[in-house]
Amino acid sequence: MAEYDLIIKSGRVVTESDSFEADIGVKEGKIATISKNLEDGLGDTTVDASGQYVLPGGIDVHVHLQLPFSGTISADDFENGTKAAACGGVTTVIDFAIQTKGKPIMDAVKARRAEADPKVCIDYGLHAAITDWNPETQAEIKKVIDYGIPTFKMFMIYKNEGWMADDGMLYSALEETAKWGGHIGVHAESVFVLDMLVERYAAEKEKWGAYGHTLSRPCVTEEEAVVRAIKWAEVTGGQLYIVHMSTGEAADAVHAAKQRGVRVYAETCPQYLLLNDDVFKQKDGHLYATCPQVKKPHDNERLWKGLATGDVQIVATDTCTFTTEQKAAWNGDFRKIPFGMPGVETMVPLMYTEGVGKRGWSVNHLVSLVSSNPAKLFGLYPEKGTVAVGADADLVVFNPEKKVTLKAENLQTNCDWSPYQGWKLTGYPSVTISRGEIVAKDGRFVGQVGHGRFFKRKAHGHL
Ligand code: URP
Ligand code: ZN
Ligand code: ZN
């Protein structure tokens, strides 16, 4: 019997802090050795990584697979969405179990696990979205954390969906989660101003078309909500995570809060770095509607700066795939567009081309943003987010020279359009490995459905 199940030979291993040439031996899903000159014969399978990087697998902490939303269900389910993740070099995703008002959080968790467990092709976790607050919910927080879900989500909008949390709930949840080492992620937009503006622009919807979506959500609606949420974190001592941050103003607010010692972290997504609201003027502009919407070029630049300086610590995707057919439900009314877009499959290669290739980031910095910071903040470290003996063998062999033109028809995601259609990338994953199993090769899924496992995450995540 071979000493290792898999050997990855002659790659350049890159973690958030180190880069070195090495061979990696994998046994029973774990990294068993990192050394030089491992003989091929010692492994059942050998992957030649010469001339390529070996990175810890990407961790996308913000996906919505098969999410019932806007009268439809997001088009990438747990099976195809995790296949797409694997094809793009992502080895762990974190989705959401959304509490039904009046019901226990754990009901939602169990229901989501029943949907996900048989289908997932890579490891996954869940955040618990809190939509209700009462003594029972409060008492559940510690139980949910002990179960392996230390991170919660609260939506400051989405009244109609029954998901909205008010400030009192947010305050209480920050207090309670702080006791047990949890944190609260917020979707931060000012609901009352936003709803008023939505109706104002909807009154002239024929005139504005999809551009009404952006007119009705000016940057201040994110900034104000972020400032407010930060204030509640500051006075409660709770840990706050701003999801899908889209504006420069919010990045400034996070920066200022961090200077004051507030426990606040922020995520942005490729769409807020690479797209701007001119897309809504295009004929197919409604396809790009997501929530919050993509903003202005100066917001893109401030967010890039935030990633470079540490104001923004994580890149995730907010994957919520809707096809052109699903998006067509808008029928000229921007209020009816199913909000969301595909993303998990393209995050790592896009950030490599745009961050490392064009903006001179080190590969270590890329690894910190898409793998090790998410692992540390979300309680997956050190099993995930690094390349070290004893860690899960969640690895990506990444070819920095490979040229790819993104086309929806070549991607695994169940979507017939791509926000990045025709974009030319240099650098793409060539092999993705999930707990020692090869799950994707050259952008094609080759793994097993159901291989993924629910990861019980640890509390007290921080950077
Ligand atoms: O447009 C989006 N992002 N849809 C998913 C729900 C959310 O707000 O994250
Ligand atoms: Zn959101
Ligand atoms: Zn989301």
XYZ file of C-alpha atoms and ligand atoms in Angstrom:
474
model
C 0.000 0.000 0.000
C 1.309 3.446 -0.908
C 2.355 5.732 1.914
C 0.170 8.571 0.618
C -3.157 8.645 -1.188
C -2.056 11.643 -3.200
C 1.140 13.527 -3.857
C 1.236 17.060 -5.228
C 4.679 17.482 -6.667
C 6.964 20.414 -7.320
C 4.502 23.237 -6.792
C 5.122 26.601 -5.188
C 3.159 26.467 -1.942
C 1.690 29.826 -0.971
C 0.027 30.563 2.353
C -0.913 33.972 3.715
C 2.614 34.380 5.073
C 4.975 32.004 3.238
C 5.930 30.907 -0.271
C 8.202 27.936 -0.895
C 8.785 25.046 -3.295
C 7.626 21.707 -1.873
C 5.902 18.398 -2.419
C 2.792 17.608 -0.413
C 1.750 14.134 0.684
C -1.917 13.590 1.516
C -3.287 10.742 3.622
C -6.936 10.182 4.582
C -7.966 13.659 3.549
C -5.295 15.468 5.560
C -1.939 16.949 4.667
C 0.461 14.326 6.013
C 3.778 15.793 4.936
C 5.242 18.859 3.264
C 8.749 18.073 2.100
C 11.145 18.017 -0.833
C 11.606 15.237 -3.345
C 8.788 12.883 -2.414
C 9.064 9.941 -4.777
C 6.093 9.417 -7.099
C 5.888 5.784 -6.028
C 4.967 6.831 -2.489
C 1.561 8.011 -3.651
C -1.421 6.272 -5.240
C -1.922 9.357 -7.407
C 0.465 12.167 -8.287
C -0.456 15.643 -9.449
C 2.345 17.511 -11.192
C 2.223 21.118 -9.994
C 5.503 22.287 -11.502
C 5.340 25.916 -12.602
C 2.118 26.349 -10.612
C 1.039 27.572 -7.202
C -0.421 25.306 -4.550
C -2.846 27.402 -2.522
C -5.223 26.634 0.330
C -8.673 26.208 -1.200
C -10.841 29.274 -1.540
C -13.475 29.805 1.158
C -16.580 31.688 0.068
C -18.390 32.697 3.242
C -21.404 34.171 1.457
C -23.471 32.031 -0.918
C -27.219 31.526 -1.351
C -27.736 28.165 -3.050
C -31.300 27.120 -3.908
C -32.614 30.165 -2.047
C -36.359 30.802 -2.332
C -36.387 34.533 -3.145
C -38.358 36.974 -5.296
C -40.955 34.339 -6.122
C -38.395 31.928 -7.528
C -35.460 29.799 -6.317
C -31.840 30.666 -7.007
C -30.693 28.503 -9.875
C -27.562 26.934 -8.427
C -28.647 24.279 -5.953
C -26.372 22.685 -3.356
C -25.150 20.183 -5.911
C -24.436 22.407 -8.877
C -23.390 25.393 -6.778
C -20.738 23.370 -4.971
C -19.609 21.812 -8.256
C -19.199 25.344 -9.630
C -17.284 26.324 -6.504
C -14.896 23.403 -6.990
C -14.339 24.310 -10.646
C -13.313 27.802 -9.543
C -10.913 26.748 -6.792
C -13.289 27.101 -3.838
C -13.293 24.197 -1.379
C -15.641 25.506 1.322
C -18.801 27.590 1.127
C -20.979 29.008 3.868
C -24.688 29.343 3.118
C -27.568 30.518 5.324
C -30.324 28.897 7.354
C -32.983 31.596 7.630
C -35.234 31.401 10.695
C -38.977 31.469 10.017
C -40.546 34.072 12.288
C -42.072 32.417 15.356
C -40.091 29.210 14.869
C -36.797 28.063 16.428
C -33.575 28.849 14.565
C -32.646 25.172 14.779
C -35.700 24.219 12.693
C -34.241 26.253 9.842
C -30.793 24.766 10.398
C -32.108 21.209 10.281
C -34.177 21.925 7.173
C -31.217 23.479 5.392
C -28.961 20.577 6.320
C -31.517 18.132 4.956
C -31.378 20.007 1.652
C -27.619 20.364 1.554
C -26.066 17.252 3.100
C -26.918 14.743 0.331
C -25.947 17.147 -2.427
C -22.814 19.053 -1.467
C -19.643 18.233 -3.385
C -17.271 20.208 -1.124
C -17.416 21.049 2.582
C -19.849 23.660 3.733
C -21.096 25.551 6.747
C -24.171 27.563 7.609
C -24.780 30.951 9.140
C -28.061 31.314 11.033
C -30.163 34.271 9.924
C -32.167 35.702 12.836
C -35.541 37.117 11.846
C -37.240 37.072 15.254
C -36.138 38.021 18.757
C -37.783 36.745 21.926
C -36.630 34.859 25.056
C -36.614 31.565 23.118
C -34.416 33.001 20.355
C -32.080 34.478 22.936
C -31.791 31.129 24.690
C -31.077 29.413 21.386
C -28.016 31.485 20.525
C -25.585 29.494 22.663
C -27.087 26.202 21.449
C -26.666 27.211 17.820
C -23.066 28.258 18.474
C -22.360 24.974 20.271
C -23.859 23.142 17.296
C -21.140 24.611 15.071
C -22.776 27.781 13.808
C -21.063 30.696 15.528
C -22.002 33.332 12.946
C -25.408 34.915 12.527
C -26.894 37.157 9.892
C -29.405 39.941 10.247
C -31.029 41.763 7.370
C -31.744 45.450 7.970
C -34.085 45.350 4.929
C -36.433 42.776 3.336
C -39.627 43.593 5.242
C -41.781 41.792 2.685
C -39.743 38.599 2.859
C -40.263 38.555 6.652
C -36.503 38.617 7.141
C -36.000 42.132 8.451
C -34.445 42.716 11.867
C -34.990 46.063 13.569
C -32.387 47.927 15.604
C -33.607 46.529 18.906
C -33.149 42.995 17.614
C -29.724 43.836 16.273
C -28.676 45.387 19.568
C -29.927 42.388 21.553
C -28.341 39.860 19.219
C -24.977 41.648 19.324
C -25.107 41.564 23.129
C -26.047 37.895 23.284
C -23.620 36.600 20.651
C -20.781 38.530 22.331
C -21.279 36.385 25.453
C -20.532 33.164 23.583
C -17.985 34.195 20.953
C -20.387 34.556 18.040
C -20.752 37.405 15.608
C -23.486 39.166 13.688
C -23.211 39.728 9.945
C -25.456 42.508 8.668
C -26.976 43.319 5.339
C -26.869 47.061 5.945
C -29.216 49.320 4.010
C -31.595 52.008 5.376
C -34.938 50.366 4.894
C -37.323 53.294 5.327
C -35.499 55.750 3.071
C -34.813 53.016 0.563
C -38.451 51.858 0.429
C -39.607 55.453 0.025
C -37.168 56.034 -2.834
C -38.082 52.733 -4.476
C -41.714 53.853 -4.645
C -40.699 57.319 -5.851
C -38.724 55.916 -8.801
C -41.234 53.143 -9.430
C -43.808 55.849 -10.162
C -41.684 56.588 -13.266
C -40.468 53.065 -13.907
C -40.930 53.236 -17.677
C -38.617 56.230 -17.768
C -35.881 54.668 -15.615
C -35.998 50.965 -16.504
C -33.362 48.966 -14.618
C -31.538 52.195 -13.746
C -34.345 52.866 -11.243
C -32.766 50.119 -9.114
C -29.629 52.175 -8.609
C -31.355 55.567 -8.337
C -33.478 54.286 -5.486
C -30.515 53.045 -3.434
C -28.016 55.927 -3.224
C -24.737 55.234 -1.419
C -25.967 57.001 1.695
C -28.515 54.226 2.267
C -25.660 51.788 2.836
C -23.473 54.270 4.694
C -26.206 55.251 7.150
C -27.093 51.650 7.973
C -23.436 50.653 8.366
C -22.808 53.595 10.720
C -25.888 52.647 12.747
C -24.940 48.970 12.999
C -21.410 49.954 14.012
C -22.860 52.130 16.769
C -24.789 49.149 18.165
C -21.631 47.030 18.045
C -19.697 49.786 19.786
C -22.087 50.155 22.709
C -22.779 46.437 23.156
C -19.212 45.220 22.622
C -20.565 42.757 20.062
C -18.631 41.639 16.989
C -20.032 42.888 13.709
C -19.365 41.770 10.147
C -20.564 43.921 7.259
C -21.536 41.621 4.403
C -21.305 42.594 0.727
C -20.039 46.125 1.409
C -20.478 48.147 -1.755
C -19.624 51.783 -1.012
C -16.563 53.878 -0.312
C -18.465 55.728 2.420
C -19.108 52.485 4.302
C -15.428 51.563 3.967
C -14.568 54.943 5.533
C -17.001 54.247 8.372
C -15.471 50.812 9.009
C -11.998 52.350 8.958
C -12.979 55.011 11.509
C -14.705 52.453 13.742
C -11.684 50.165 13.725
C -9.523 53.118 14.757
C -11.830 53.546 17.772
C -11.423 49.873 18.649
C -14.871 48.671 17.547
C -14.929 44.951 16.715
C -16.022 45.336 13.124
C -14.958 43.442 10.005
C -16.042 43.862 6.401
C -16.490 41.806 3.276
C -16.760 42.976 -0.280
C -17.430 41.005 -3.448
C -15.912 40.990 -6.949
C -18.976 42.769 -8.382
C -18.395 45.798 -6.115
C -14.770 45.985 -7.207
C -15.149 45.323 -10.907
C -18.568 46.607 -12.030
C -20.272 49.959 -11.728
C -23.843 51.147 -12.140
C -23.419 52.033 -15.803
C -24.380 48.377 -16.331
C -27.998 49.337 -15.599
C -28.019 51.518 -18.707
C -27.319 48.475 -20.885
C -30.114 46.727 -22.746
C -29.729 43.702 -20.449
C -29.014 45.898 -17.411
C -31.662 44.237 -15.242
C -29.553 41.056 -15.194
C -26.989 42.830 -13.001
C -29.473 43.824 -10.316
C -28.246 42.620 -6.976
C -28.778 43.897 -3.519
C -27.063 46.141 -2.679
C -26.459 47.159 -6.256
C -23.067 47.847 -7.785
C -22.096 51.475 -7.257
C -19.712 54.052 -8.830
C -16.099 53.800 -10.027
C -14.920 55.784 -6.968
C -16.580 53.161 -4.744
C -14.714 50.437 -6.639
C -11.461 52.275 -5.995
C -12.120 52.857 -2.289
C -12.932 49.167 -1.835
C -9.754 48.115 -3.646
C -7.847 50.439 -1.330
C -9.664 48.919 1.640
C -8.542 45.446 0.627
C -4.958 46.671 0.346
C -4.908 48.493 3.689
C -6.981 46.098 5.793
C -10.216 48.097 6.130
C -11.834 45.226 4.228
C -10.537 41.795 5.183
C -12.560 39.317 3.152
C -13.665 38.776 -0.436
C -16.781 36.613 -0.798
C -19.367 36.485 -3.559
C -22.987 36.668 -2.356
C -23.674 34.098 -5.067
C -27.412 34.064 -5.740
C -27.766 32.866 -9.305
C -30.739 33.789 -11.456
C -30.982 32.918 -15.130
C -32.170 35.292 -17.858
C -35.513 33.509 -17.738
C -35.857 34.137 -14.005
C -34.691 37.736 -14.369
C -37.297 38.282 -17.088
C -39.926 38.328 -14.335
C -39.110 42.018 -13.941
C -41.015 42.876 -17.110
C -39.915 46.508 -16.938
C -40.491 46.970 -13.196
C -37.164 47.181 -11.356
C -38.894 46.213 -8.072
C -39.611 42.751 -9.445
C -36.101 41.785 -10.542
C -34.835 38.717 -8.653
C -31.760 40.257 -7.029
C -28.521 38.346 -7.294
C -25.908 36.951 -9.647
C -23.553 33.981 -10.033
C -20.068 34.374 -8.560
C -18.527 31.534 -6.584
C -16.917 29.935 -9.647
C -15.128 33.075 -10.803
C -14.049 34.661 -7.500
C -10.539 33.214 -7.189
C -9.482 33.594 -10.844
C -10.989 37.089 -11.115
C -9.246 38.249 -7.964
C -5.995 36.737 -9.196
C -6.143 38.519 -12.556
C -7.393 41.812 -11.166
C -5.621 41.834 -7.803
C -2.337 40.002 -8.364
C -2.039 40.553 -12.117
C -3.178 44.160 -12.437
C -2.760 45.678 -8.975
C 0.453 44.023 -7.913
C -0.859 42.120 -4.894
C 1.304 39.309 -3.622
C -0.239 35.868 -3.995
C -0.032 35.691 -0.177
C -2.376 38.668 0.038
C -4.837 36.991 -2.302
C -4.697 33.881 -0.101
C -5.406 35.953 3.007
C -8.509 37.553 1.448
C -10.113 34.473 -0.094
C -8.941 31.740 2.256
C -7.081 32.350 5.498
C -8.977 35.412 6.758
C -12.339 33.733 6.068
C -11.078 30.574 7.809
C -9.930 32.490 10.889
C -12.917 34.804 11.231
C -15.463 32.071 10.602
C -14.017 29.353 12.835
C -12.625 27.007 10.173
C -8.932 27.538 10.954
C -6.513 25.704 11.083
C -8.318 22.782 9.431
C -8.985 25.074 6.495
C -7.355 28.258 5.168
C -3.758 27.131 5.236
C -1.312 24.565 3.883
C 0.132 22.807 6.929
C 0.657 19.286 8.194
C -2.560 18.148 9.875
C -4.787 20.554 7.949
C -7.525 19.302 5.633
C -6.110 18.665 2.169
C -8.274 21.388 0.599
C -5.896 22.637 -2.034
C -5.855 24.397 -5.366
C -3.171 23.912 -7.967
C -3.307 27.266 -9.682
C -1.735 27.907 -13.073
C -0.679 31.574 -13.175
C -0.105 31.486 -16.941
C -3.368 29.944 -18.064
C -5.406 32.285 -20.257
C -9.176 31.982 -20.072
C -11.906 34.060 -21.669
C -14.930 33.841 -19.364
C -18.056 32.628 -21.113
C -21.275 31.583 -19.400
C -21.508 28.558 -21.684
C -18.150 27.230 -20.409
C -18.871 27.662 -16.724
C -20.397 25.047 -14.445
C -22.785 27.502 -12.812
C -26.383 26.994 -13.842
C -26.634 30.363 -15.517
C -26.925 31.359 -19.140
C -25.297 34.746 -18.641
C -22.229 35.991 -16.808
C -21.536 39.439 -15.367
C -18.013 38.925 -16.727
C -18.863 37.569 -20.164
C -15.838 37.921 -22.461
C -13.471 39.057 -19.697
C -9.947 37.835 -20.337
C -8.199 36.260 -17.372
C -4.615 35.203 -16.868
C -4.420 32.567 -14.146
C -6.934 29.802 -13.445
C -7.207 26.781 -11.162
C -6.018 23.613 -12.858
C -6.783 21.109 -10.064
C -9.027 21.501 -7.008
C -8.695 19.037 -4.146
C -11.260 18.672 -1.368
C -10.100 16.655 1.669
C -7.686 14.768 -0.537
C -10.117 14.034 -3.388
C -9.588 15.630 -6.789
C -12.903 17.378 -7.418
C -12.138 19.573 -10.437
C -9.657 19.635 -13.283
C -9.258 22.529 -15.721
C -12.638 23.988 -14.852
C -14.517 20.673 -15.077
C -16.068 18.919 -12.102
C -14.696 15.398 -11.614
C -15.668 14.724 -7.988
C -18.478 12.902 -6.210
C -21.874 14.305 -5.333
C -22.292 14.129 -1.557
C -18.537 14.129 -0.866
C -18.887 17.423 1.037
C -19.544 17.535 4.760
C -21.119 20.000 7.124
C -18.272 21.685 9.012
C -18.958 22.406 12.678
C -17.252 25.743 13.103
C -15.619 27.112 16.241
C -16.636 30.254 18.122
C -14.418 33.268 18.926
C -13.296 33.790 15.323
C -11.239 36.949 14.920
C -8.357 38.367 12.893
O -29.165 40.305 -4.281
C -28.835 39.515 -3.423
N -27.701 39.692 -2.831
N -29.622 38.481 -3.102
C -29.443 37.616 -1.994
C -29.933 38.165 -0.702
C -28.959 39.127 -0.076
O -29.311 40.263 0.154
O -27.834 38.775 0.223
Zn -27.721 40.734 1.514
Zn -26.372 37.568 0.516
